[in-house]
Amino acid sequence: MTTITRRTALAGLSALAMAPTGIPALAQSGGAITMLHGFTPGANVDITARLIAENLSKRLGRPIVVETRPGAGGTISAAAVARSAPDGSTIAILPSGHAVSAAMYKQLPYNAVEDFSFISMLTENPFIFVTYPDHPAKTIADVIKAAQADPGKLACATAGIGTGMHLAFELLASMAKVKIQHIPYRGSPQAITDLIAKRVDFQMDTPQLLLPFLADGRVRALAVTGPSRFFAQPEVPTVAESGLSGYSVTGWLGLAGPAGLPAAFVSKVNAEVKAILAEPAVTSRLRALGADMVPTTPEAFKARVADDVAKWRKVVADANIPRV
């Protein structure tokens, strides 16, 4: 996650005031749908968006154009969606960072829950807590014991302050009641380089980054953060299994639109998404990215976002993480 200043973020968001909204005429005539997301072309979110768009377009009989609006932690894209016409001409892929941003930003031009129509979750993945191969800690219990013996000596790398991985780490440390240094990097590649070089003890990151390093033995997994074991690393216990009962953190992607989308449109797209995520070719492609399929009802998706916003706001406050 690129480090940004509050001034830069708000400047980008305020520029949306002059941006055009969706085109109601196209929506009413069954015209093109724009699918927004806030990541760079070629990123996993972009790959997922294009896969869903291709299949959804066939099922709806309408062209779907994927448009990237990266920047400000995904909030520029989210703001564009929130202010678009609720006519089905604009939808978006929202990441779990949508809830993180609601906790990390002092001010956003939208309400992360109430200004969106949530259609369905799409995919979900845990984070993985790893170390270098010959680190003395073999389990989360070992990590906790070592941190209790020498508070502040151990260090954990993440891709940056305010990322989902950072907050997942802070929640782990808080629940374990231990002090472990957080070392933020300007992205995951720099963090993994220093972990392999033994400049830090641990790293919390995504399967997409870590699976190749786990496969060739350059890093070793201590735990996964989800509520159940990860299909790509079934031998690795969850954090909850390892002694921190109730701990559960996952990254996710979901499909949403502006508040007020017609119920019939939401219901139709929800049903088509569920069918798409059951297709073997789609499942295979997304699992290759380290993601599992988790279609939900619109109500369940909205509840998940609300729960995550509340959880991350508490973590940010308890850990005294500076908001931007």
PDB file of C-alpha atoms in Angstrom:
ATOM      1  CA  MET A   1       0.000   0.000   0.000  1.00  0.00           C
ATOM      2  CA  THR A   2       1.492   3.335  -1.049  1.00  0.00           C
ATOM      3  CA  THR A   3       1.910   5.797   1.797  1.00  0.00           C
ATOM      4  CA  ILE A   4      -0.172   8.919   1.202  1.00  0.00           C
ATOM      5  CA  THR A   5      -0.837  12.122   3.071  1.00  0.00           C
ATOM      6  CA  ARG A   6      -4.299  13.160   4.125  1.00  0.00           C
ATOM      7  CA  ARG A   7      -3.986  16.270   1.946  1.00  0.00           C
ATOM      8  CA  THR A   8      -3.154  14.188  -1.141  1.00  0.00           C
ATOM      9  CA  ALA A   9      -5.989  11.758  -0.496  1.00  0.00           C
ATOM     10  CA  LEU A  10      -8.589  14.440   0.064  1.00  0.00           C
ATOM     11  CA  ALA A  11      -7.421  16.347  -3.005  1.00  0.00           C
ATOM     12  CA  GLY A  12      -7.955  13.267  -5.138  1.00  0.00           C
ATOM     13  CA  LEU A  13     -11.333  12.611  -3.611  1.00  0.00           C
ATOM     14  CA  SER A  14     -12.528  16.193  -4.000  1.00  0.00           C
ATOM     15  CA  ALA A  15     -11.706  16.049  -7.703  1.00  0.00           C
ATOM     16  CA  LEU A  16     -14.617  13.658  -8.065  1.00  0.00           C
ATOM     17  CA  ALA A  17     -16.991  16.567  -7.626  1.00  0.00           C
ATOM     18  CA  MET A  18     -16.400  17.460 -11.281  1.00  0.00           C
ATOM     19  CA  ALA A  19     -16.488  13.879 -12.594  1.00  0.00           C
ATOM     20  CA  PRO A  20     -19.484  12.747 -14.660  1.00  0.00           C
ATOM     21  CA  THR A  21     -21.989  10.380 -13.106  1.00  0.00           C
ATOM     22  CA  GLY A  22     -23.312   7.166 -14.655  1.00  0.00           C
ATOM     23  CA  ILE A  23     -25.483   7.472 -17.785  1.00  0.00           C
ATOM     24  CA  PRO A  24     -29.121   6.709 -16.930  1.00  0.00           C
ATOM     25  CA  ALA A  25     -30.129   6.408 -20.601  1.00  0.00           C
ATOM     26  CA  LEU A  26     -27.728   3.525 -21.127  1.00  0.00           C
ATOM     27  CA  ALA A  27     -28.935   1.808 -17.986  1.00  0.00           C
ATOM     28  CA  GLN A  28     -32.560   2.123 -18.971  1.00  0.00           C
ATOM     29  CA  SER A  29     -31.923   0.741 -22.468  1.00  0.00           C
ATOM     30  CA  GLY A  30     -29.793  -2.171 -21.301  1.00  0.00           C
ATOM     31  CA  GLY A  31     -26.573  -0.403 -22.245  1.00  0.00           C
ATOM     32  CA  ALA A  32     -23.057  -0.771 -20.926  1.00  0.00           C
ATOM     33  CA  ILE A  33     -22.227  -1.245 -17.256  1.00  0.00           C
ATOM     34  CA  THR A  34     -19.055   0.233 -15.791  1.00  0.00           C
ATOM     35  CA  MET A  35     -17.317  -1.919 -13.171  1.00  0.00           C
ATOM     36  CA  LEU A  36     -14.916   0.180 -11.094  1.00  0.00           C
ATOM     37  CA  HIS A  37     -12.113  -0.866  -8.788  1.00  0.00           C
ATOM     38  CA  GLY A  38      -9.299   0.996  -7.070  1.00  0.00           C
ATOM     39  CA  PHE A  39      -6.252  -1.046  -8.059  1.00  0.00           C
ATOM     40  CA  THR A  40      -3.721  -1.048 -10.872  1.00  0.00           C
ATOM     41  CA  PRO A  41      -4.232  -3.084 -14.059  1.00  0.00           C
ATOM     42  CA  GLY A  42      -2.902  -6.621 -13.681  1.00  0.00           C
ATOM     43  CA  ALA A  43      -3.298  -6.746  -9.891  1.00  0.00           C
ATOM     44  CA  ASN A  44      -5.266  -9.635  -8.413  1.00  0.00           C
ATOM     45  CA  VAL A  45      -8.282  -7.395  -7.892  1.00  0.00           C
ATOM     46  CA  ASP A  46      -8.132  -6.407 -11.558  1.00  0.00           C
ATOM     47  CA  ILE A  47      -7.836 -10.044 -12.650  1.00  0.00           C
ATOM     48  CA  THR A  48     -10.849 -10.935 -10.512  1.00  0.00           C
ATOM     49  CA  ALA A  49     -12.843  -7.969 -11.787  1.00  0.00           C
ATOM     50  CA  ARG A  50     -12.242  -8.868 -15.427  1.00  0.00           C
ATOM     51  CA  LEU A  51     -13.103 -12.518 -14.837  1.00  0.00           C
ATOM     52  CA  ILE A  52     -16.380 -11.620 -13.121  1.00  0.00           C
ATOM     53  CA  ALA A  53     -17.169  -8.926 -15.696  1.00  0.00           C
ATOM     54  CA  GLU A  54     -16.656 -11.281 -18.630  1.00  0.00           C
ATOM     55  CA  ASN A  55     -18.961 -13.923 -17.211  1.00  0.00           C
ATOM     56  CA  LEU A  56     -21.547 -11.511 -15.836  1.00  0.00           C
ATOM     57  CA  SER A  57     -21.729  -9.695 -19.169  1.00  0.00           C
ATOM     58  CA  LYS A  58     -22.680 -12.920 -20.933  1.00  0.00           C
ATOM     59  CA  ARG A  59     -25.365 -13.688 -18.384  1.00  0.00           C
ATOM     60  CA  LEU A  60     -26.901 -10.210 -18.348  1.00  0.00           C
ATOM     61  CA  GLY A  61     -26.573  -9.648 -22.071  1.00  0.00           C
ATOM     62  CA  ARG A  62     -24.936  -6.268 -21.457  1.00  0.00           C
ATOM     63  CA  PRO A  63     -21.353  -5.136 -22.040  1.00  0.00           C
ATOM     64  CA  ILE A  64     -19.389  -4.549 -18.839  1.00  0.00           C
ATOM     65  CA  VAL A  65     -16.359  -2.277 -18.992  1.00  0.00           C
ATOM     66  CA  VAL A  66     -13.795  -2.620 -16.189  1.00  0.00           C
ATOM     67  CA  GLU A  67     -12.359   0.755 -15.203  1.00  0.00           C
ATOM     68  CA  THR A  68      -9.470   1.218 -12.768  1.00  0.00           C
ATOM     69  CA  ARG A  69      -9.308   4.253 -10.505  1.00  0.00           C
ATOM     70  CA  PRO A  70      -6.339   3.532  -8.248  1.00  0.00           C
ATOM     71  CA  GLY A  71      -5.207   5.779  -5.441  1.00  0.00           C
ATOM     72  CA  ALA A  72      -5.871   6.753  -1.826  1.00  0.00           C
ATOM     73  CA  GLY A  73      -6.211   3.156  -0.697  1.00  0.00           C
ATOM     74  CA  GLY A  74      -9.161   2.467  -2.981  1.00  0.00           C
ATOM     75  CA  THR A  75     -11.218   5.368  -1.652  1.00  0.00           C
ATOM     76  CA  ILE A  76     -11.193   7.315  -4.932  1.00  0.00           C
ATOM     77  CA  SER A  77     -12.922   4.428  -6.679  1.00  0.00           C
ATOM     78  CA  ALA A  78     -15.327   3.933  -3.766  1.00  0.00           C
ATOM     79  CA  ALA A  79     -16.257   7.623  -3.767  1.00  0.00           C
ATOM     80  CA  ALA A  80     -16.988   7.486  -7.496  1.00  0.00           C
ATOM     81  CA  VAL A  81     -19.318   4.547  -6.963  1.00  0.00           C
ATOM     82  CA  ALA A  82     -21.084   6.141  -3.997  1.00  0.00           C
ATOM     83  CA  ARG A  83     -21.940   9.260  -6.005  1.00  0.00           C
ATOM     84  CA  SER A  84     -22.981   7.469  -9.205  1.00  0.00           C
ATOM     85  CA  ALA A  85     -26.588   7.143 -10.333  1.00  0.00           C
ATOM     86  CA  PRO A  86     -28.345   4.149  -8.699  1.00  0.00           C
ATOM     87  CA  ASP A  87     -29.592   2.825 -12.022  1.00  0.00           C
ATOM     88  CA  GLY A  88     -27.374  -0.204 -12.554  1.00  0.00           C
ATOM     89  CA  SER A  89     -24.950   1.570 -14.887  1.00  0.00           C
ATOM     90  CA  THR A  90     -22.124   1.567 -12.308  1.00  0.00           C
ATOM     91  CA  ILE A  91     -21.019  -1.244 -10.027  1.00  0.00           C
ATOM     92  CA  ALA A  92     -17.717  -1.914  -8.299  1.00  0.00           C
ATOM     93  CA  ILE A  93     -15.409  -4.477  -6.829  1.00  0.00           C
ATOM     94  CA  LEU A  94     -14.864  -3.488  -3.201  1.00  0.00           C
ATOM     95  CA  PRO A  95     -11.965  -4.999  -1.223  1.00  0.00           C
ATOM     96  CA  SER A  96     -11.769  -5.657   2.510  1.00  0.00           C
ATOM     97  CA  GLY A  97      -9.665  -2.491   2.583  1.00  0.00           C
ATOM     98  CA  HIS A  98     -12.966  -0.635   2.127  1.00  0.00           C
ATOM     99  CA  ALA A  99     -13.668  -1.289   5.814  1.00  0.00           C
ATOM    100  CA  VAL A 100     -10.050  -0.603   6.786  1.00  0.00           C
ATOM    101  CA  SER A 101     -10.202   2.818   5.111  1.00  0.00           C
ATOM    102  CA  ALA A 102     -13.298   3.678   7.131  1.00  0.00           C
ATOM    103  CA  ALA A 103     -11.202   3.088  10.244  1.00  0.00           C
ATOM    104  CA  MET A 104      -7.992   4.749   9.030  1.00  0.00           C
ATOM    105  CA  TYR A 105      -9.331   7.948   7.451  1.00  0.00           C
ATOM    106  CA  LYS A 106     -10.550  10.789   9.643  1.00  0.00           C
ATOM    107  CA  GLN A 107     -12.911  11.895   6.910  1.00  0.00           C
ATOM    108  CA  LEU A 108     -14.276  10.285   3.751  1.00  0.00           C
ATOM    109  CA  PRO A 109     -16.805  11.718   1.280  1.00  0.00           C
ATOM    110  CA  TYR A 110     -19.056   8.715   1.829  1.00  0.00           C
ATOM    111  CA  ASN A 111     -20.325   6.391   4.535  1.00  0.00           C
ATOM    112  CA  ALA A 112     -18.688   2.995   3.987  1.00  0.00           C
ATOM    113  CA  VAL A 113     -21.897   1.137   4.838  1.00  0.00           C
ATOM    114  CA  GLU A 114     -24.915   3.332   4.150  1.00  0.00           C
ATOM    115  CA  ASP A 115     -23.820   4.857   0.834  1.00  0.00           C
ATOM    116  CA  PHE A 116     -23.582   1.521  -0.982  1.00  0.00           C
ATOM    117  CA  SER A 117     -25.850  -1.252  -2.209  1.00  0.00           C
ATOM    118  CA  PHE A 118     -24.073  -4.487  -1.381  1.00  0.00           C
ATOM    119  CA  ILE A 119     -24.735  -7.217  -3.950  1.00  0.00           C
ATOM    120  CA  SER A 120     -22.574 -10.203  -2.932  1.00  0.00           C
ATOM    121  CA  MET A 121     -19.217 -11.112  -1.545  1.00  0.00           C
ATOM    122  CA  LEU A 122     -17.047 -12.814  -4.163  1.00  0.00           C
ATOM    123  CA  THR A 123     -13.845 -14.210  -2.695  1.00  0.00           C
ATOM    124  CA  GLU A 124     -12.077 -14.492   0.620  1.00  0.00           C
ATOM    125  CA  ASN A 125      -8.589 -15.388   1.792  1.00  0.00           C
ATOM    126  CA  PRO A 126      -6.719 -15.414   5.077  1.00  0.00           C
ATOM    127  CA  PHE A 127      -3.461 -13.653   5.712  1.00  0.00           C
ATOM    128  CA  ILE A 128      -0.481 -15.817   6.606  1.00  0.00           C
ATOM    129  CA  PHE A 129       1.883 -15.149   9.515  1.00  0.00           C
ATOM    130  CA  VAL A 130       5.345 -16.332   8.494  1.00  0.00           C
ATOM    131  CA  THR A 131       8.950 -16.365   9.641  1.00  0.00           C
ATOM    132  CA  TYR A 132      12.288 -17.406   8.180  1.00  0.00           C
ATOM    133  CA  PRO A 133      13.029 -21.160   8.136  1.00  0.00           C
ATOM    134  CA  ASP A 134      15.378 -21.448  11.112  1.00  0.00           C
ATOM    135  CA  HIS A 135      13.675 -18.982  13.441  1.00  0.00           C
ATOM    136  CA  PRO A 136      13.359 -20.535  16.915  1.00  0.00           C
ATOM    137  CA  ALA A 137       9.600 -19.916  17.040  1.00  0.00           C
ATOM    138  CA  LYS A 138       7.738 -22.930  15.660  1.00  0.00           C
ATOM    139  CA  THR A 139       4.220 -21.975  16.748  1.00  0.00           C
ATOM    140  CA  ILE A 140       2.174 -18.931  17.732  1.00  0.00           C
ATOM    141  CA  ALA A 141       2.541 -20.113  21.321  1.00  0.00           C
ATOM    142  CA  ASP A 142       6.324 -19.864  20.902  1.00  0.00           C
ATOM    143  CA  VAL A 143       5.961 -16.335  19.542  1.00  0.00           C
ATOM    144  CA  ILE A 144       3.829 -15.274  22.495  1.00  0.00           C
ATOM    145  CA  LYS A 145       6.210 -16.841  25.015  1.00  0.00           C
ATOM    146  CA  ALA A 146       9.247 -15.135  23.462  1.00  0.00           C
ATOM    147  CA  ALA A 147       7.454 -11.778  23.299  1.00  0.00           C
ATOM    148  CA  GLN A 148       6.440 -12.056  26.943  1.00  0.00           C
ATOM    149  CA  ALA A 149      10.026 -12.807  27.940  1.00  0.00           C
ATOM    150  CA  ASP A 150      11.462  -9.783  26.102  1.00  0.00           C
ATOM    151  CA  PRO A 151       8.768  -7.225  25.214  1.00  0.00           C
ATOM    152  CA  GLY A 152       9.529  -5.217  22.085  1.00  0.00           C
ATOM    153  CA  LYS A 153      12.483  -7.309  20.917  1.00  0.00           C
ATOM    154  CA  LEU A 154      10.649  -9.223  18.199  1.00  0.00           C
ATOM    155  CA  ALA A 155       9.631  -7.420  15.010  1.00  0.00           C
ATOM    156  CA  CYS A 156       6.915  -8.052  12.434  1.00  0.00           C
ATOM    157  CA  ALA A 157       6.957  -6.614   8.914  1.00  0.00           C
ATOM    158  CA  THR A 158       3.896  -5.585   6.921  1.00  0.00           C
ATOM    159  CA  ALA A 159       3.285  -3.787   3.640  1.00  0.00           C
ATOM    160  CA  GLY A 160       2.630  -0.503   5.430  1.00  0.00           C
ATOM    161  CA  ILE A 161       0.773   1.400   8.109  1.00  0.00           C
ATOM    162  CA  GLY A 162      -2.972   1.069   7.839  1.00  0.00           C
ATOM    163  CA  THR A 163      -3.003  -1.965   5.584  1.00  0.00           C
ATOM    164  CA  GLY A 164      -5.219  -4.925   6.364  1.00  0.00           C
ATOM    165  CA  MET A 165      -2.117  -6.942   7.207  1.00  0.00           C
ATOM    166  CA  HIS A 166      -1.007  -4.293   9.695  1.00  0.00           C
ATOM    167  CA  LEU A 167      -4.342  -4.299  11.491  1.00  0.00           C
ATOM    168  CA  ALA A 168      -4.440  -8.111  11.475  1.00  0.00           C
ATOM    169  CA  PHE A 169      -1.035  -8.103  13.183  1.00  0.00           C
ATOM    170  CA  GLU A 170      -2.108  -5.478  15.729  1.00  0.00           C
ATOM    171  CA  LEU A 171      -5.197  -7.519  16.594  1.00  0.00           C
ATOM    172  CA  LEU A 172      -3.048 -10.619  17.094  1.00  0.00           C
ATOM    173  CA  ALA A 173      -0.633  -8.776  19.391  1.00  0.00           C
ATOM    174  CA  SER A 174      -3.513  -7.204  21.310  1.00  0.00           C
ATOM    175  CA  MET A 175      -5.321 -10.491  21.874  1.00  0.00           C
ATOM    176  CA  ALA A 176      -2.054 -12.150  22.915  1.00  0.00           C
ATOM    177  CA  LYS A 177      -1.303  -9.204  25.228  1.00  0.00           C
ATOM    178  CA  VAL A 178       2.277  -8.911  23.968  1.00  0.00           C
ATOM    179  CA  LYS A 179       4.463  -6.146  22.560  1.00  0.00           C
ATOM    180  CA  ILE A 180       5.988  -6.901  19.148  1.00  0.00           C
ATOM    181  CA  GLN A 181       7.464  -4.116  17.041  1.00  0.00           C
ATOM    182  CA  HIS A 182       5.604  -3.282  13.861  1.00  0.00           C
ATOM    183  CA  ILE A 183       7.957  -2.520  10.964  1.00  0.00           C
ATOM    184  CA  PRO A 184       6.025  -0.947   8.075  1.00  0.00           C
ATOM    185  CA  TYR A 185       7.470  -1.148   4.574  1.00  0.00           C
ATOM    186  CA  ARG A 186       6.529   0.593   1.351  1.00  0.00           C
ATOM    187  CA  GLY A 187       5.078  -2.605  -0.024  1.00  0.00           C
ATOM    188  CA  SER A 188       5.267  -6.359   0.461  1.00  0.00           C
ATOM    189  CA  PRO A 189       8.314  -7.073  -1.765  1.00  0.00           C
ATOM    190  CA  GLN A 190      10.596  -4.971   0.437  1.00  0.00           C
ATOM    191  CA  ALA A 191       9.209  -6.623   3.553  1.00  0.00           C
ATOM    192  CA  ILE A 192       9.757 -10.179   2.311  1.00  0.00           C
ATOM    193  CA  THR A 193      13.314  -9.305   1.277  1.00  0.00           C
ATOM    194  CA  ASP A 194      14.153  -8.246   4.817  1.00  0.00           C
ATOM    195  CA  LEU A 195      12.399 -11.255   6.342  1.00  0.00           C
ATOM    196  CA  ILE A 196      14.440 -13.657   4.228  1.00  0.00           C
ATOM    197  CA  ALA A 197      17.569 -11.711   5.212  1.00  0.00           C
ATOM    198  CA  LYS A 198      16.544 -12.142   8.889  1.00  0.00           C
ATOM    199  CA  ARG A 199      16.328  -8.402   9.513  1.00  0.00           C
ATOM    200  CA  VAL A 200      12.842  -8.930  10.971  1.00  0.00           C
ATOM    201  CA  ASP A 201      11.341 -11.924  12.748  1.00  0.00           C
ATOM    202  CA  PHE A 202       7.911 -12.217  11.153  1.00  0.00           C
ATOM    203  CA  GLN A 203       5.712 -10.985   8.340  1.00  0.00           C
ATOM    204  CA  MET A 204       1.933 -10.801   7.971  1.00  0.00           C
ATOM    205  CA  ASP A 205       0.895 -10.860   4.327  1.00  0.00           C
ATOM    206  CA  THR A 206      -1.373 -12.280   1.643  1.00  0.00           C
ATOM    207  CA  PRO A 207      -1.292 -15.776   0.142  1.00  0.00           C
ATOM    208  CA  GLN A 208      -0.757 -14.190  -3.266  1.00  0.00           C
ATOM    209  CA  LEU A 209       2.615 -12.887  -2.112  1.00  0.00           C
ATOM    210  CA  LEU A 210       3.666 -15.658   0.245  1.00  0.00           C
ATOM    211  CA  LEU A 211       2.683 -18.928  -1.434  1.00  0.00           C
ATOM    212  CA  PRO A 212       5.659 -18.998  -3.853  1.00  0.00           C
ATOM    213  CA  PHE A 213       8.070 -18.347  -0.965  1.00  0.00           C
ATOM    214  CA  LEU A 214       6.411 -21.045   1.135  1.00  0.00           C
ATOM    215  CA  ALA A 215       6.590 -23.492  -1.762  1.00  0.00           C
ATOM    216  CA  ASP A 216      10.355 -23.197  -2.137  1.00  0.00           C
ATOM    217  CA  GLY A 217      11.080 -23.031   1.588  1.00  0.00           C
ATOM    218  CA  ARG A 218      12.354 -19.469   1.788  1.00  0.00           C
ATOM    219  CA  VAL A 219       9.799 -18.727   4.518  1.00  0.00           C
ATOM    220  CA  ARG A 220       7.853 -20.878   6.977  1.00  0.00           C
ATOM    221  CA  ALA A 221       4.209 -20.457   7.985  1.00  0.00           C
ATOM    222  CA  LEU A 222       3.307 -20.224  11.658  1.00  0.00           C
ATOM    223  CA  ALA A 223      -0.443 -19.673  11.282  1.00  0.00           C
ATOM    224  CA  VAL A 224      -3.216 -18.457   9.004  1.00  0.00           C
ATOM    225  CA  THR A 225      -5.617 -15.776  10.169  1.00  0.00           C
ATOM    226  CA  GLY A 226      -8.960 -17.129   8.942  1.00  0.00           C
ATOM    227  CA  PRO A 227     -11.632 -18.936  10.954  1.00  0.00           C
ATOM    228  CA  SER A 228     -10.679 -22.258   9.354  1.00  0.00           C
ATOM    229  CA  ARG A 229      -7.613 -23.758   7.724  1.00  0.00           C
ATOM    230  CA  PHE A 230      -6.563 -22.477   4.309  1.00  0.00           C
ATOM    231  CA  PHE A 231      -7.102 -24.801   1.348  1.00  0.00           C
ATOM    232  CA  ALA A 232      -3.662 -23.981  -0.070  1.00  0.00           C
ATOM    233  CA  GLN A 233      -1.857 -24.694   3.236  1.00  0.00           C
ATOM    234  CA  PRO A 234      -4.063 -27.229   5.057  1.00  0.00           C
ATOM    235  CA  GLU A 235      -1.258 -28.312   7.368  1.00  0.00           C
ATOM    236  CA  VAL A 236      -0.912 -24.810   8.849  1.00  0.00           C
ATOM    237  CA  PRO A 237      -3.065 -24.110  11.936  1.00  0.00           C
ATOM    238  CA  THR A 238      -5.223 -21.041  12.374  1.00  0.00           C
ATOM    239  CA  VAL A 239      -4.311 -18.372  14.910  1.00  0.00           C
ATOM    240  CA  ALA A 240      -7.429 -19.371  16.848  1.00  0.00           C
ATOM    241  CA  GLU A 241      -6.311 -23.011  16.935  1.00  0.00           C
ATOM    242  CA  SER A 242      -2.949 -21.843  18.191  1.00  0.00           C
ATOM    243  CA  GLY A 243      -4.363 -20.427  21.409  1.00  0.00           C
ATOM    244  CA  LEU A 244      -6.065 -17.123  20.546  1.00  0.00           C
ATOM    245  CA  SER A 245      -9.677 -18.287  20.514  1.00  0.00           C
ATOM    246  CA  GLY A 246     -11.974 -15.986  18.569  1.00  0.00           C
ATOM    247  CA  TYR A 247      -9.273 -14.498  16.378  1.00  0.00           C
ATOM    248  CA  SER A 248     -10.404 -14.331  12.752  1.00  0.00           C
ATOM    249  CA  VAL A 249      -9.287 -12.009   9.970  1.00  0.00           C
ATOM    250  CA  THR A 250      -9.716 -12.432   6.235  1.00  0.00           C
ATOM    251  CA  GLY A 251      -9.284 -10.332   3.163  1.00  0.00           C
ATOM    252  CA  TRP A 252     -12.215 -10.311   0.775  1.00  0.00           C
ATOM    253  CA  LEU A 253     -13.612  -8.921  -2.448  1.00  0.00           C
ATOM    254  CA  GLY A 254     -17.250  -8.131  -3.078  1.00  0.00           C
ATOM    255  CA  LEU A 255     -19.558  -6.611  -5.649  1.00  0.00           C
ATOM    256  CA  ALA A 256     -21.470  -3.441  -4.804  1.00  0.00           C
ATOM    257  CA  GLY A 257     -23.047  -0.337  -6.273  1.00  0.00           C
ATOM    258  CA  PRO A 258     -24.361   3.009  -5.078  1.00  0.00           C
ATOM    259  CA  ALA A 259     -27.068   3.117  -2.420  1.00  0.00           C
ATOM    260  CA  GLY A 260     -30.551   2.801  -3.832  1.00  0.00           C
ATOM    261  CA  LEU A 261     -29.946   0.262  -6.588  1.00  0.00           C
ATOM    262  CA  PRO A 262     -33.267  -1.313  -7.644  1.00  0.00           C
ATOM    263  CA  ALA A 263     -33.974  -4.466  -5.656  1.00  0.00           C
ATOM    264  CA  ALA A 264     -34.678  -6.410  -8.845  1.00  0.00           C
ATOM    265  CA  PHE A 265     -31.259  -5.494 -10.258  1.00  0.00           C
ATOM    266  CA  VAL A 266     -29.485  -6.462  -7.025  1.00  0.00           C
ATOM    267  CA  SER A 267     -31.367  -9.767  -6.849  1.00  0.00           C
ATOM    268  CA  LYS A 268     -30.636 -10.607 -10.489  1.00  0.00           C
ATOM    269  CA  VAL A 269     -26.916  -9.831 -10.263  1.00  0.00           C
ATOM    270  CA  ASN A 270     -26.644 -11.656  -6.936  1.00  0.00           C
ATOM    271  CA  ALA A 271     -28.110 -14.815  -8.482  1.00  0.00           C
ATOM    272  CA  GLU A 272     -25.834 -14.602 -11.520  1.00  0.00           C
ATOM    273  CA  VAL A 273     -22.745 -14.061  -9.366  1.00  0.00           C
ATOM    274  CA  LYS A 274     -23.609 -17.133  -7.307  1.00  0.00           C
ATOM    275  CA  ALA A 275     -23.840 -19.172 -10.508  1.00  0.00           C
ATOM    276  CA  ILE A 276     -20.585 -17.738 -11.872  1.00  0.00           C
ATOM    277  CA  LEU A 277     -18.681 -18.596  -8.692  1.00  0.00           C
ATOM    278  CA  ALA A 278     -19.867 -22.202  -8.999  1.00  0.00           C
ATOM    279  CA  GLU A 279     -18.365 -22.619 -12.466  1.00  0.00           C
ATOM    280  CA  PRO A 280     -15.250 -24.873 -12.346  1.00  0.00           C
ATOM    281  CA  ALA A 281     -13.232 -22.655 -14.706  1.00  0.00           C
ATOM    282  CA  VAL A 282     -13.882 -19.610 -12.537  1.00  0.00           C
ATOM    283  CA  THR A 283     -13.208 -21.468  -9.306  1.00  0.00           C
ATOM    284  CA  SER A 284      -9.934 -22.824 -10.662  1.00  0.00           C
ATOM    285  CA  ARG A 285      -8.754 -19.396 -11.796  1.00  0.00           C
ATOM    286  CA  LEU A 286      -9.569 -17.680  -8.526  1.00  0.00           C
ATOM    287  CA  ARG A 287      -8.121 -20.452  -6.384  1.00  0.00           C
ATOM    288  CA  ALA A 288      -4.885 -20.046  -8.317  1.00  0.00           C
ATOM    289  CA  LEU A 289      -4.832 -16.519  -6.876  1.00  0.00           C
ATOM    290  CA  GLY A 290      -5.176 -17.939  -3.347  1.00  0.00           C
ATOM    291  CA  ALA A 291      -8.855 -17.056  -3.002  1.00  0.00           C
ATOM    292  CA  ASP A 292     -11.913 -19.089  -2.040  1.00  0.00           C
ATOM    293  CA  MET A 293     -15.433 -18.502  -3.372  1.00  0.00           C
ATOM    294  CA  VAL A 294     -17.851 -16.994  -0.837  1.00  0.00           C
ATOM    295  CA  PRO A 295     -21.067 -15.797  -2.514  1.00  0.00           C
ATOM    296  CA  THR A 296     -23.463 -14.271   0.009  1.00  0.00           C
ATOM    297  CA  THR A 297     -26.812 -12.562   0.221  1.00  0.00           C
ATOM    298  CA  PRO A 298     -26.784  -8.762  -0.064  1.00  0.00           C
ATOM    299  CA  GLU A 299     -27.794  -8.549   3.589  1.00  0.00           C
ATOM    300  CA  ALA A 300     -24.924 -10.765   4.743  1.00  0.00           C
ATOM    301  CA  PHE A 301     -22.407  -8.738   2.746  1.00  0.00           C
ATOM    302  CA  LYS A 302     -23.634  -5.457   4.246  1.00  0.00           C
ATOM    303  CA  ALA A 303     -23.475  -6.940   7.752  1.00  0.00           C
ATOM    304  CA  ARG A 304     -19.913  -8.133   7.125  1.00  0.00           C
ATOM    305  CA  VAL A 305     -18.799  -4.668   6.059  1.00  0.00           C
ATOM    306  CA  ALA A 306     -20.436  -3.065   9.094  1.00  0.00           C
ATOM    307  CA  ASP A 307     -18.827  -5.601  11.432  1.00  0.00           C
ATOM    308  CA  ASP A 308     -15.396  -5.079   9.868  1.00  0.00           C
ATOM    309  CA  VAL A 309     -15.644  -1.295  10.108  1.00  0.00           C
ATOM    310  CA  ALA A 310     -16.456  -1.561  13.819  1.00  0.00           C
ATOM    311  CA  LYS A 311     -13.685  -4.095  14.434  1.00  0.00           C
ATOM    312  CA  TRP A 312     -10.985  -2.080  12.679  1.00  0.00           C
ATOM    313  CA  ARG A 313     -11.988   1.189  14.313  1.00  0.00           C
ATOM    314  CA  LYS A 314     -11.485  -0.448  17.692  1.00  0.00           C
ATOM    315  CA  VAL A 315      -8.120  -1.927  16.674  1.00  0.00           C
ATOM    316  CA  VAL A 316      -6.928   1.440  15.352  1.00  0.00           C
ATOM    317  CA  ALA A 317      -7.988   3.194  18.553  1.00  0.00           C
ATOM    318  CA  ASP A 318      -6.579   0.547  20.902  1.00  0.00           C
ATOM    319  CA  ALA A 319      -3.210   0.447  19.094  1.00  0.00           C
ATOM    320  CA  ASN A 320      -2.993   4.257  18.812  1.00  0.00           C
ATOM    321  CA  ILE A 321      -2.457   4.019  15.063  1.00  0.00           C
ATOM    322  CA  PRO A 322      -2.359   7.520  13.516  1.00  0.00           C
ATOM    323  CA  ARG A 323      -5.335   8.193  11.259  1.00  0.00           C
ATOM    324  CA  VAL A 324      -4.889  10.148   8.028  1.00  0.00           C
TER     325      VAL A 324
END
